[in-house]
Short mmCIF file of C-alpha atoms and ligand atoms in Angstrom, two decimals:
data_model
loop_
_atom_site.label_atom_id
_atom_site.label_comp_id
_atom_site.label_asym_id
_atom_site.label_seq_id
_atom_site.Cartn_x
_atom_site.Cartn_y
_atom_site.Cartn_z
CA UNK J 1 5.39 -64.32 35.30
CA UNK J 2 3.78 -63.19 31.90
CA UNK J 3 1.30 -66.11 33.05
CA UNK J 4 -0.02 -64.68 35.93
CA UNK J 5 -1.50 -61.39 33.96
CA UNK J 6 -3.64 -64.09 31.76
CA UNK J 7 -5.07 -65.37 35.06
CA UNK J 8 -8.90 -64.47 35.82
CA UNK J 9 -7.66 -62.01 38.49
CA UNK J 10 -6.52 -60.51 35.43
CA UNK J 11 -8.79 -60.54 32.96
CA UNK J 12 -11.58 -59.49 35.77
CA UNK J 13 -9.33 -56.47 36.74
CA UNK J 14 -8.38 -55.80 33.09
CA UNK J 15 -12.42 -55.30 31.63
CA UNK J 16 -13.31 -51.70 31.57
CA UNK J 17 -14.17 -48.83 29.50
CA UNK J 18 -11.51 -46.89 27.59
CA UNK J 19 -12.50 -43.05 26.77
CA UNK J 20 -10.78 -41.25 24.17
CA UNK J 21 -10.13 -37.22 24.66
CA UNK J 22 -9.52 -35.18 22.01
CA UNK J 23 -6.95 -32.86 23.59
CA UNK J 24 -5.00 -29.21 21.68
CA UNK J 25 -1.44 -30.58 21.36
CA UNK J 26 -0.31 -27.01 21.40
CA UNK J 27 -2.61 -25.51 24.05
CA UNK J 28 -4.21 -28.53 26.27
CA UNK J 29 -7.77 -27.68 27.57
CA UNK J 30 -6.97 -27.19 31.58
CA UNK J 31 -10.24 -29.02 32.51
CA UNK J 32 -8.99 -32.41 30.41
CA UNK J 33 -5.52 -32.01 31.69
CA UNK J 34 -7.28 -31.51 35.51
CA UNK J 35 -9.28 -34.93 34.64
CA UNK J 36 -6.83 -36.95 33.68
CA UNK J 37 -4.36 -35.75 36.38
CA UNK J 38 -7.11 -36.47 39.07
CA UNK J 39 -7.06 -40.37 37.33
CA UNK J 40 -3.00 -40.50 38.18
CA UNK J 41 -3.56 -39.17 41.39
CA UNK J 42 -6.01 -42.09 42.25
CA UNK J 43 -3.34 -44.43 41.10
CA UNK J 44 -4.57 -45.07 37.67
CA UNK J 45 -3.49 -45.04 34.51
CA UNK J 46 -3.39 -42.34 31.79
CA UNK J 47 -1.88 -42.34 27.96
CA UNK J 48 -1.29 -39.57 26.92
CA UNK J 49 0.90 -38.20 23.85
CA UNK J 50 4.51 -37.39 24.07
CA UNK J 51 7.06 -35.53 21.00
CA UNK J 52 8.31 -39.71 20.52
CA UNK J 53 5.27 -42.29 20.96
CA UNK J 54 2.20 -42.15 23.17
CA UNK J 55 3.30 -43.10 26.59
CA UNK J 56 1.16 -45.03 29.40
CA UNK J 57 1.67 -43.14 32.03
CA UNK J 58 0.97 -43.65 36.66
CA UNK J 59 2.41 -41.90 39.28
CA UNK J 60 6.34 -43.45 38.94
CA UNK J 61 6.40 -42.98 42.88
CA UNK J 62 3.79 -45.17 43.83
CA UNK J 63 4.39 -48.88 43.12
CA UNK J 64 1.17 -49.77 43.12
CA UNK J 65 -0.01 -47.84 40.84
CA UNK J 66 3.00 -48.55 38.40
CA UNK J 67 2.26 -52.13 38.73
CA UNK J 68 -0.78 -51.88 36.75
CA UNK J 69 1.21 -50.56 34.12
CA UNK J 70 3.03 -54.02 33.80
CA UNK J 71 -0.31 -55.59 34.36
CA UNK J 72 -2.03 -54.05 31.31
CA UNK J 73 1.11 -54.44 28.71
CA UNK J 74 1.97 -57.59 30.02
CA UNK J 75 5.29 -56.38 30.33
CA UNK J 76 8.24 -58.68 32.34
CA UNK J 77 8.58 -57.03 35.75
CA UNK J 78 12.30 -57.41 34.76
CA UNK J 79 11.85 -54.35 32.40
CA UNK J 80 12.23 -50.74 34.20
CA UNK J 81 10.19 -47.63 33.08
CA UNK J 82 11.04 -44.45 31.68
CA UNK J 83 10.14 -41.65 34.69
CA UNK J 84 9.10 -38.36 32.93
CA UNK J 85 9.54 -35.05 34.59
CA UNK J 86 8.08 -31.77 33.93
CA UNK J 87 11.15 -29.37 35.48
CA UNK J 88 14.66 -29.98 36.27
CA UNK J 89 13.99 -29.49 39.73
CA UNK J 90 12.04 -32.95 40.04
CA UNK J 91 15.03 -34.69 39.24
CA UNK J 92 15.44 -34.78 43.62
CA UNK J 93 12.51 -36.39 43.68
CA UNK J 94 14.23 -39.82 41.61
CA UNK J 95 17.75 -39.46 41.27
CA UNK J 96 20.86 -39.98 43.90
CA UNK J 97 22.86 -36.95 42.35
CA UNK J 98 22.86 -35.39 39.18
CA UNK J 99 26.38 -35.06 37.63
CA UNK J 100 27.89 -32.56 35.39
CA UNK J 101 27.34 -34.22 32.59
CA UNK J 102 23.78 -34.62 32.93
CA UNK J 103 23.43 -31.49 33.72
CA UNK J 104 24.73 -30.52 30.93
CA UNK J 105 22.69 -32.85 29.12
CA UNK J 106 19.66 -31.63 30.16
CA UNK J 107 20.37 -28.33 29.56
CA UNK J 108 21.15 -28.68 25.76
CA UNK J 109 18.46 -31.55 25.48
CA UNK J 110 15.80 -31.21 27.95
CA UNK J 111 13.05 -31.06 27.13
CA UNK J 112 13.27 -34.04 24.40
CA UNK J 113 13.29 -37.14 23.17
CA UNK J 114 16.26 -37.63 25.73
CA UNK J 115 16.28 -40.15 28.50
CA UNK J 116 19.41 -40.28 30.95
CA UNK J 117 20.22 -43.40 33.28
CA UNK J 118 21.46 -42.32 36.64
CA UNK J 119 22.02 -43.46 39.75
CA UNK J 120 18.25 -44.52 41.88
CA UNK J 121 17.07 -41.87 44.73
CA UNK J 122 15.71 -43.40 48.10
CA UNK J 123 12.17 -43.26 47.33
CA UNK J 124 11.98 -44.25 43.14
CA UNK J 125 10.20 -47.83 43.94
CA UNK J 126 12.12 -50.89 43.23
CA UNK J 127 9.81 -51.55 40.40
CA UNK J 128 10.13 -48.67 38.42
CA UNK J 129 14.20 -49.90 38.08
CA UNK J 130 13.70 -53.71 38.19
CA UNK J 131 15.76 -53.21 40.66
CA UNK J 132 18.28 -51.94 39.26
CA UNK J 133 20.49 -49.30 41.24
CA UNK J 134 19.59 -46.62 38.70
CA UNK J 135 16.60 -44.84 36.92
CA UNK J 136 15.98 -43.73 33.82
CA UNK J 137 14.28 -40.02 33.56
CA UNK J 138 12.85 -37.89 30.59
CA UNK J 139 11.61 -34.79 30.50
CA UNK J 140 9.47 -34.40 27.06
CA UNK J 141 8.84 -31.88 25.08
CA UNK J 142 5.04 -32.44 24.27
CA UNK J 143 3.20 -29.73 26.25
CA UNK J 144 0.38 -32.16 26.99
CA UNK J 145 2.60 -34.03 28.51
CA UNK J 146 4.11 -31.66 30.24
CA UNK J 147 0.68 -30.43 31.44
CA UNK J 148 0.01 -33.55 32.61
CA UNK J 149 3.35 -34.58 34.80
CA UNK J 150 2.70 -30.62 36.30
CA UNK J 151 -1.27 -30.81 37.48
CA UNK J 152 0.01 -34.51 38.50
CA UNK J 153 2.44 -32.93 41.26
CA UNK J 154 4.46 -36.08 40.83
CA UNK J 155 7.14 -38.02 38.09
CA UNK J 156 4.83 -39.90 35.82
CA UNK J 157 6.46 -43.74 34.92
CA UNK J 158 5.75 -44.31 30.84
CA UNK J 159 6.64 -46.66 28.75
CA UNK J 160 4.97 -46.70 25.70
CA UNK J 161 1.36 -47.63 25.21
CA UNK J 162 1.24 -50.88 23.66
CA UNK J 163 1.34 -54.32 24.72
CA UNK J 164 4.72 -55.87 25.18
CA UNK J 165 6.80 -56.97 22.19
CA UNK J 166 4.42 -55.02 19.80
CA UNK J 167 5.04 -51.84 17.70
CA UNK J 168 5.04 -48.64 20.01
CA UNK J 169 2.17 -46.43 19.30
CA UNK J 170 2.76 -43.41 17.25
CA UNK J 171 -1.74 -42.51 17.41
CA UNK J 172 -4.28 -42.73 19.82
CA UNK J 173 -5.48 -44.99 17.76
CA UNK J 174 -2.79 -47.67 18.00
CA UNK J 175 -2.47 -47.11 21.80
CA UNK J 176 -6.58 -48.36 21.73
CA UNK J 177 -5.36 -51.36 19.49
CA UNK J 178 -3.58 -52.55 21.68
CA UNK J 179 -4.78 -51.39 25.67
CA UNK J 180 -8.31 -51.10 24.84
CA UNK J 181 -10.22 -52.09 28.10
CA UNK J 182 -7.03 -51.91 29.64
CA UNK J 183 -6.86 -48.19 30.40
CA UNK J 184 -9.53 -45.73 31.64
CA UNK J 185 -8.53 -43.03 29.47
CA UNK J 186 -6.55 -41.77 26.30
CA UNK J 187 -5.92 -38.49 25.48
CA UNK J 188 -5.29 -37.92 22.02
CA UNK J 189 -3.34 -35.20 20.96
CA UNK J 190 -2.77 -36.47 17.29
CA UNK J 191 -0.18 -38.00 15.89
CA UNK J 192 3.41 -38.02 17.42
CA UNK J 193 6.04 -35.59 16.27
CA UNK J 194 9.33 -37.80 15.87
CA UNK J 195 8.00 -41.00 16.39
CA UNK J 196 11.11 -43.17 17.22
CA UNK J 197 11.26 -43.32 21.24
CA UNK J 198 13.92 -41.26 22.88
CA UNK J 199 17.65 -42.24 23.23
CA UNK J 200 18.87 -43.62 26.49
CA UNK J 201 21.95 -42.81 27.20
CA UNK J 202 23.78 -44.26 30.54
CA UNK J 203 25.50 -42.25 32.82
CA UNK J 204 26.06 -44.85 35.52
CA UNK J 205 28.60 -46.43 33.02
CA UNK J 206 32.10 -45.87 32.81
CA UNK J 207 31.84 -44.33 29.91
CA UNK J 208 28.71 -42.56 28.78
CA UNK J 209 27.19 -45.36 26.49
CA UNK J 210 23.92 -45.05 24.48
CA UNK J 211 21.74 -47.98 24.80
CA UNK J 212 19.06 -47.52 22.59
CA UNK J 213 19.35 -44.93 19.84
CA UNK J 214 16.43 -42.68 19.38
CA UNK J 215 15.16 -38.91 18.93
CA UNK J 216 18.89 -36.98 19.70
CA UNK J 217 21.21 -38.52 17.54
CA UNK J 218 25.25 -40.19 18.56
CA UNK J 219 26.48 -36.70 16.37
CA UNK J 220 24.00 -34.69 18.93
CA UNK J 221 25.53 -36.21 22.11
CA UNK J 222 28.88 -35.89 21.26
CA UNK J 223 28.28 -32.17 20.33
CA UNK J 224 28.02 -31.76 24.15
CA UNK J 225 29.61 -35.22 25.52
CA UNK J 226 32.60 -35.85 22.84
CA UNK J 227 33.33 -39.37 25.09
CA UNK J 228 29.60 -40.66 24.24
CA UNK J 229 29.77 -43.66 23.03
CA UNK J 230 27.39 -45.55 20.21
CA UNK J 231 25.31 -48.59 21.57
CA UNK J 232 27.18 -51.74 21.69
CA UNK J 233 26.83 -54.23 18.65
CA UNK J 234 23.24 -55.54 18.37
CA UNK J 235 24.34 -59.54 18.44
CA UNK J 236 24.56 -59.26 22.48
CA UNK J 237 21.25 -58.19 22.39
CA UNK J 238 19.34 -61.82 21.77
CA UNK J 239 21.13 -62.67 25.04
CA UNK J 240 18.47 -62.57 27.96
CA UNK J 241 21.47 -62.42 30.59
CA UNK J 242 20.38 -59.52 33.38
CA UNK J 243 19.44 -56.78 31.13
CA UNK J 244 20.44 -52.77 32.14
CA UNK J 245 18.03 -51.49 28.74
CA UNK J 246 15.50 -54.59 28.72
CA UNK J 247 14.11 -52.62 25.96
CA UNK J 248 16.94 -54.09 23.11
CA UNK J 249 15.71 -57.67 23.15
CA UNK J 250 15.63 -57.52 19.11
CA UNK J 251 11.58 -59.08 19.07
CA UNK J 252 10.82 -56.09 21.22
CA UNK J 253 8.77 -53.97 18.85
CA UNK J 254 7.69 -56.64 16.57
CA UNK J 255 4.71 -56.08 13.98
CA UNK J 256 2.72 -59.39 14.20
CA UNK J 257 3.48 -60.53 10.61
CA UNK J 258 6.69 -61.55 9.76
CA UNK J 259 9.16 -59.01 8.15
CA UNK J 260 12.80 -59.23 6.35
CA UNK J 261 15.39 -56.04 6.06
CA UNK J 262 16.63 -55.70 2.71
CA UNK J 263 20.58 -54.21 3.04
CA UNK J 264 22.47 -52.83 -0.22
CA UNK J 265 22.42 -49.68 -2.38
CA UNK J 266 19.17 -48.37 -2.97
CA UNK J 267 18.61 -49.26 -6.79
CA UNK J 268 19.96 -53.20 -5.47
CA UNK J 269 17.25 -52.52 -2.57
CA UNK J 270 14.55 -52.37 -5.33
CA UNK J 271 15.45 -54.87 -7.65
CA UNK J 272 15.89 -57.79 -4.71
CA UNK J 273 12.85 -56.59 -2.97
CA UNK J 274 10.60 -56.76 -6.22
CA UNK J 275 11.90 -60.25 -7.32
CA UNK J 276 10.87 -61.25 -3.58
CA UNK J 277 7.41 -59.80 -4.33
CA UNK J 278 7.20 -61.59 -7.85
CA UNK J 279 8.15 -65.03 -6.26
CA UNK J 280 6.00 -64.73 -3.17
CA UNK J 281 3.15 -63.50 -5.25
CA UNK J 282 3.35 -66.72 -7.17
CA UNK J 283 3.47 -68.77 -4.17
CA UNK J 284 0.01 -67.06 -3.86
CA UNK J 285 1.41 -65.24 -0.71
CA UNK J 286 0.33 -61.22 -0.01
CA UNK J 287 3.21 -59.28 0.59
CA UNK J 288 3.60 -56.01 2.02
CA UNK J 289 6.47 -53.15 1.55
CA UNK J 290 7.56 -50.33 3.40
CA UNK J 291 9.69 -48.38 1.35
CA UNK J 292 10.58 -44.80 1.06
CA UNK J 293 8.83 -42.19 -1.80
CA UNK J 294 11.83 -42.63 -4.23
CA UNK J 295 10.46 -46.53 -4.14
CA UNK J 296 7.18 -46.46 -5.04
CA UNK J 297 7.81 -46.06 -8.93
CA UNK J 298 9.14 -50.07 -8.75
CA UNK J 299 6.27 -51.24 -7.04
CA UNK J 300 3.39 -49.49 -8.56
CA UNK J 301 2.34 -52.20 -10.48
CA UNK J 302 3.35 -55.12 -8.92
CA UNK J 303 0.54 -55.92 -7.03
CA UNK J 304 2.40 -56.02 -3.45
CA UNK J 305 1.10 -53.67 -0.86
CA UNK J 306 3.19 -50.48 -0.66
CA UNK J 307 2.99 -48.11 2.54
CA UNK J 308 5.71 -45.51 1.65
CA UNK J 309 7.61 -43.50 4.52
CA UNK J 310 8.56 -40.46 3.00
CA UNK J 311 11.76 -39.43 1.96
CA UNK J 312 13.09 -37.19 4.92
CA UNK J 313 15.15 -39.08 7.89
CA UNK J 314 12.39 -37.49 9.87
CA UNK J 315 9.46 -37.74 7.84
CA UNK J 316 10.79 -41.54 7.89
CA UNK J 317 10.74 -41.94 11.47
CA UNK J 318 7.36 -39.78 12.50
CA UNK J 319 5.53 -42.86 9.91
CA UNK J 320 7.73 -46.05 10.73
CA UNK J 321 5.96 -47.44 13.10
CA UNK J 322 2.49 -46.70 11.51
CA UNK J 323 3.63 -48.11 8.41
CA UNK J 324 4.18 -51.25 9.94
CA UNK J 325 0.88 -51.29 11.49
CA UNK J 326 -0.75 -50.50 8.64
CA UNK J 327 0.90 -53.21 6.93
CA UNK J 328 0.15 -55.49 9.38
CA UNK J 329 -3.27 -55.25 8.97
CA UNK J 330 -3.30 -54.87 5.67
CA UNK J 331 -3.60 -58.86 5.79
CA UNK J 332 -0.14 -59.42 3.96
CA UNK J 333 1.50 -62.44 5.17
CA UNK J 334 4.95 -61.27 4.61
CA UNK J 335 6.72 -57.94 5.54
CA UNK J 336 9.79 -56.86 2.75
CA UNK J 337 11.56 -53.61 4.88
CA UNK J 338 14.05 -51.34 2.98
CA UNK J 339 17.35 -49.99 4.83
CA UNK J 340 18.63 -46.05 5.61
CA UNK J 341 21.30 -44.47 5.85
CA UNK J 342 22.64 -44.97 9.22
CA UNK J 343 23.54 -41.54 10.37
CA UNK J 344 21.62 -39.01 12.50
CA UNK J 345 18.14 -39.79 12.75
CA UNK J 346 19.09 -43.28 10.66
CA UNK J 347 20.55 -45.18 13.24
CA UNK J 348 17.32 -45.06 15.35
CA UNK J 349 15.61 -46.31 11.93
CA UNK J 350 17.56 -49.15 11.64
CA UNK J 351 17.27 -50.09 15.51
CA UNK J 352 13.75 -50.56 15.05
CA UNK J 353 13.78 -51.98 11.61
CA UNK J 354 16.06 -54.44 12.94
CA UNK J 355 13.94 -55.16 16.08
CA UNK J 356 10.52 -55.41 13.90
CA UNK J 357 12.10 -58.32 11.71
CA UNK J 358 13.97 -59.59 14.44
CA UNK J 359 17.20 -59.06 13.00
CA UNK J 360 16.12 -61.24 9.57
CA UNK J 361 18.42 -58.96 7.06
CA UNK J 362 18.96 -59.80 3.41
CA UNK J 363 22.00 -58.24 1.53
CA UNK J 364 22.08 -57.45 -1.52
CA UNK J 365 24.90 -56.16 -3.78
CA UNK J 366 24.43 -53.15 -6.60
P1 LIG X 401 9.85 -48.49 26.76
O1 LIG X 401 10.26 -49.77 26.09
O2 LIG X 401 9.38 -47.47 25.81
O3 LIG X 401 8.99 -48.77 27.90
O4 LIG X 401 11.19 -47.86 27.38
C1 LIG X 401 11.68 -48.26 28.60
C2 LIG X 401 13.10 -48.71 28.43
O5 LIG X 401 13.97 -47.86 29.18
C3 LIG X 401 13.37 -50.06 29.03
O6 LIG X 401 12.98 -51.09 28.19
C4 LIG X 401 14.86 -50.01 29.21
O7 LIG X 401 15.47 -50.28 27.98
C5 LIG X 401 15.13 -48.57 29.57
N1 LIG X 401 15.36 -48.37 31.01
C6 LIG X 401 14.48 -47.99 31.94
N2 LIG X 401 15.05 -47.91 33.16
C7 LIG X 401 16.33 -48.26 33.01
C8 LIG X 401 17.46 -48.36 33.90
N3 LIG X 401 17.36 -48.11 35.21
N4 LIG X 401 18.62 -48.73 33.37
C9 LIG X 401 18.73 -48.97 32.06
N5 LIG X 401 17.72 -48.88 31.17
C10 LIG X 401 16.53 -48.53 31.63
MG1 LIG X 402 8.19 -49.83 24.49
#
């Protein structure tokens, strides 16, 4: 399928200009907002900036003009979109019943980096779901986004801006990386606030399951849903049997260079990673490291390129996924990632970490 979207149909439909908007993240300038909302309404495409990653964003009720959402990531048609709301009360508009529970949910979460599976209304297009009998739906907290989804007058399908299997966009920058030519417009509200996309949690299951962690945290959930349930061990994930979160394949978010996950204490962390550097270094090889500040005393001299991610679980997230951009193009040939702690904010750090080395994790004992 992927081959179709590199046919000259596609390239032809694909070459266009891409304007970038500076937009007030706090107050958006009506007139922009009215611009880009007239663009969805037309059955384009917008990105726009959300609290998690910059989202590319059509009208999530109109399969034609989500399709050219898969068209310009190259995304698998087999991989549903996040619909984004701006009020509880468009939830009719894409969803069969709301229960209790995500009622509740979206009460204590909404709006957030929270997205809740539920069972498909009559009109949500069978793309949007991959046909799947249920949808996924957000409401976010970025008022531009919000703007946006209300001047629309419609649910707004996003997934984030980039192409397929590459690191989500955390700048308007990174979104032009990667859709440049692709889009007509980006509005650029600077950089995103938490930077990890949101948690899906499914509440067509049995049990209410995350499936990807993200912005609200497992300790979150259970604070209103004690049942919730942690995502299900990431081995299953290589498997490409029928997929309900597409999303988990492990390559999903993959920087283009090749990356390891260094596991252990954090002084064991630091000593394994800076051998690695030494050795590679004498191979000739450029290697990069993403560490966090209490790191960058270890590597200050050893000639490997360091992009440091703070020292906050938050701080850590909001620069992940720049970090391994920047790293990327920082023309190192070789990736060395340290681990987190795993709870709150952590286990959405490791999900990605994971998924940008492709589950390639090194050990090490203090
Ligand atoms: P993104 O990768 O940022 O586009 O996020 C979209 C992700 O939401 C998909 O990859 C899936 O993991 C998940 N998703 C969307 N719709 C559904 C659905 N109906 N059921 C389960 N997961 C879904
Ligand atoms: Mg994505």
């Amino acid at each position: 399928m992927l081959d179709l979207w590199r046919g000259r149909w596609y390239k032809r439909a694909m070459q266009r200009e891409t304007e970038i908007i500076q937009i007030n993240a706090i107050e958006p300038e009506p007139a922009i907002i009215e611009r880009a909302a007239r663009l969805l309404c037309a059955g384009e495409m917008v990105v726009f900036p959300t609290e998690t990653v910059y989202g590319l964003g059509a009208n999530a009720l109109d399969a034609r003009a989500s399709e050219r959402i898969f068209a310009a990531k190259e995304r698998p048609f087999s991989d549903p979109l996040i619909s984004h709301i701006a009020d509880e009360s468009e939830l009719e508009l894409l969803v069969g019943e709301a229960s209790e529970a995500a009622q509740k949910l979206a009460h204590a979460f909404w709006p957030g980096p929270l997205t809740l599976i539920l069972p498909a209304g009559p009109r949500v297009p069978g793309l949007i779901t991959a046909g799947l009998p249920s949808v996924a739906v957000r409401m976010p907290r970025h008022p531009v986004a919000l703007a946006l989804i209300r001047a629309a007058g419609f649910p707004i399908a996003a997934p984030s801006a980039n192409r397929f299997m590459h690191v989500s966009p955390t700048t308007a920058q990174h979104a032009y990386t990667d859709l440049r030519g692709r889009v007509p417009l980006i509005l650029d509200g600077g950089p995103c606030a938490v930077g990890v996309e949101s948690t899906i949690l499914d509440l067509c299951a049995a049990v209410p399951t995350i499936l990807r962690p993200g912005g609200i945290s497992l300790e979150e959930l259970r604070s209103v849903l004690p049942e919730t349930r942690p995502p299900a061990p990431r081995k299953a994930r290589f498997e490409h049997e029928a997929q309900k979160a597409p999303g988990q394949m492990l390559i999903h978010y993959a920087p283009a260079t090749p990356a390891f996950l260094f596991e252990g204490t954090p002084a064991a962390m630091r000593a394994a990673m800076l051998a690695e550097v030494v050795r590679r270094q004498q191979q000739g090889e450029r290697v990069g490291v993403l560490v966090a500040d209490e790191d960058i005393a270890t590597f200050h001299e050893s000639g490997a390129c360091v992009y440091s991610l703070g020292s906050t679980p938050e701080q850590i997230a909001t620069r992940l996924f720049a970090g391994l951009r920047v790293l990327e193009e920082s023309g190192a040939q070789i990736i060395l990632c340290r681990n987190f702690e795993e709870r709150g904010l952590g286990m959405a750090i490791r999900d990605r970490l994971l998924k940008a080395t492709g589950g390639r994790v090194i050990r090490v004992d203090g």
